Amino acid sequence: MKINLIIFGQLCELLGENLVLEDVSDTDNLKTLLNQRFPGLVGAKYLIAVNKKVITGKTKLMDNSTVALLPPFSGG
């Protein structure tokens, strides 16, 4: 199973370009994996969207899910 990870804003400085990840079952597993691979992400504030919907808790991921990491932003 693979997921597509889209990264926005200052999170690109920590993670680089968009990623394709394998064997990620849910968003909690994704956060753990990212924190291990990218220690600078630990403590960073961001929202997670799965298939264009912002989620607030553990969410199961399906094959070819698109997950976006959204840093804080302001309007104006």
Coordinates of C-alpha atoms in Angstrom, one line a residue:
M1 CA 0.0 0.0 0.0
K2 CA 1.3 3.4 -0.9
I3 CA 0.3 7.0 0.0
N4 CA 1.2 10.3 -1.6
L5 CA 2.4 12.9 0.8
I6 CA 2.0 16.5 -0.2
I7 CA 4.0 19.1 1.9
F8 CA 3.3 22.8 2.1
G9 CA 4.9 25.9 3.4
Q10 CA 7.8 25.9 5.9
L11 CA 7.4 22.1 6.3
C12 CA 9.1 21.8 2.9
E13 CA 12.3 23.0 4.5
L14 CA 12.1 20.1 7.0
L15 CA 10.9 17.3 4.7
G16 CA 11.8 18.4 1.2
E17 CA 9.6 17.6 -1.8
N18 CA 6.5 15.6 -1.9
L19 CA 7.0 11.9 -1.0
V20 CA 5.5 8.5 -1.8
L21 CA 5.5 6.3 1.3
E22 CA 4.8 2.5 1.6
D23 CA 3.2 0.5 4.3
V24 CA 1.6 3.3 6.3
S25 CA -1.7 2.1 7.8
D26 CA -3.1 5.2 9.5
T27 CA -2.2 8.8 10.3
D28 CA -0.8 7.9 13.8
N29 CA 1.6 5.5 12.1
L30 CA 2.4 8.2 9.5
K31 CA 3.3 10.8 12.2
T32 CA 5.6 8.2 14.0
L33 CA 7.3 7.4 10.7
L34 CA 7.8 11.1 9.8
N35 CA 9.1 12.0 13.2
Q36 CA 11.7 9.1 13.0
R37 CA 12.8 10.1 9.5
F38 CA 12.7 13.8 10.0
P39 CA 13.6 14.7 13.6
G40 CA 13.1 18.5 12.9
L41 CA 9.4 17.7 12.5
V42 CA 9.0 16.8 16.1
G43 CA 7.1 19.6 17.8
A44 CA 6.2 21.3 14.6
K45 CA 2.6 22.5 14.3
Y46 CA 0.6 21.3 11.3
L47 CA -2.7 19.9 10.3
I48 CA -3.2 16.7 8.3
A49 CA -5.7 16.4 5.5
V50 CA -6.6 13.0 4.0
N51 CA -8.0 13.1 0.5
K52 CA -8.7 16.9 0.8
K53 CA -10.4 16.6 4.2
V54 CA -8.8 17.9 7.4
I55 CA -8.8 15.3 10.1
T56 CA -8.5 15.6 13.8
G57 CA -7.8 12.1 15.0
K58 CA -6.4 8.7 13.9
T59 CA -7.6 8.0 10.4
K60 CA -7.1 4.8 8.4
L61 CA -5.3 5.3 5.1
M62 CA -6.1 3.3 2.0
D63 CA -3.9 2.5 -1.0
N64 CA -3.2 5.7 -3.0
S65 CA -4.6 8.0 -0.4
T66 CA -3.3 11.6 -0.7
V67 CA -2.2 13.1 2.6
A68 CA -1.3 16.8 2.9
L69 CA 0.7 18.4 5.8
L70 CA -0.6 21.9 6.3
P71 CA 1.5 24.3 8.4
P72 CA -0.2 27.2 10.2
F73 CA -1.2 30.0 7.9
S74 CA -2.9 33.4 8.1
G75 CA -5.5 35.0 5.9
G76 CA -5.8 38.5 4.8

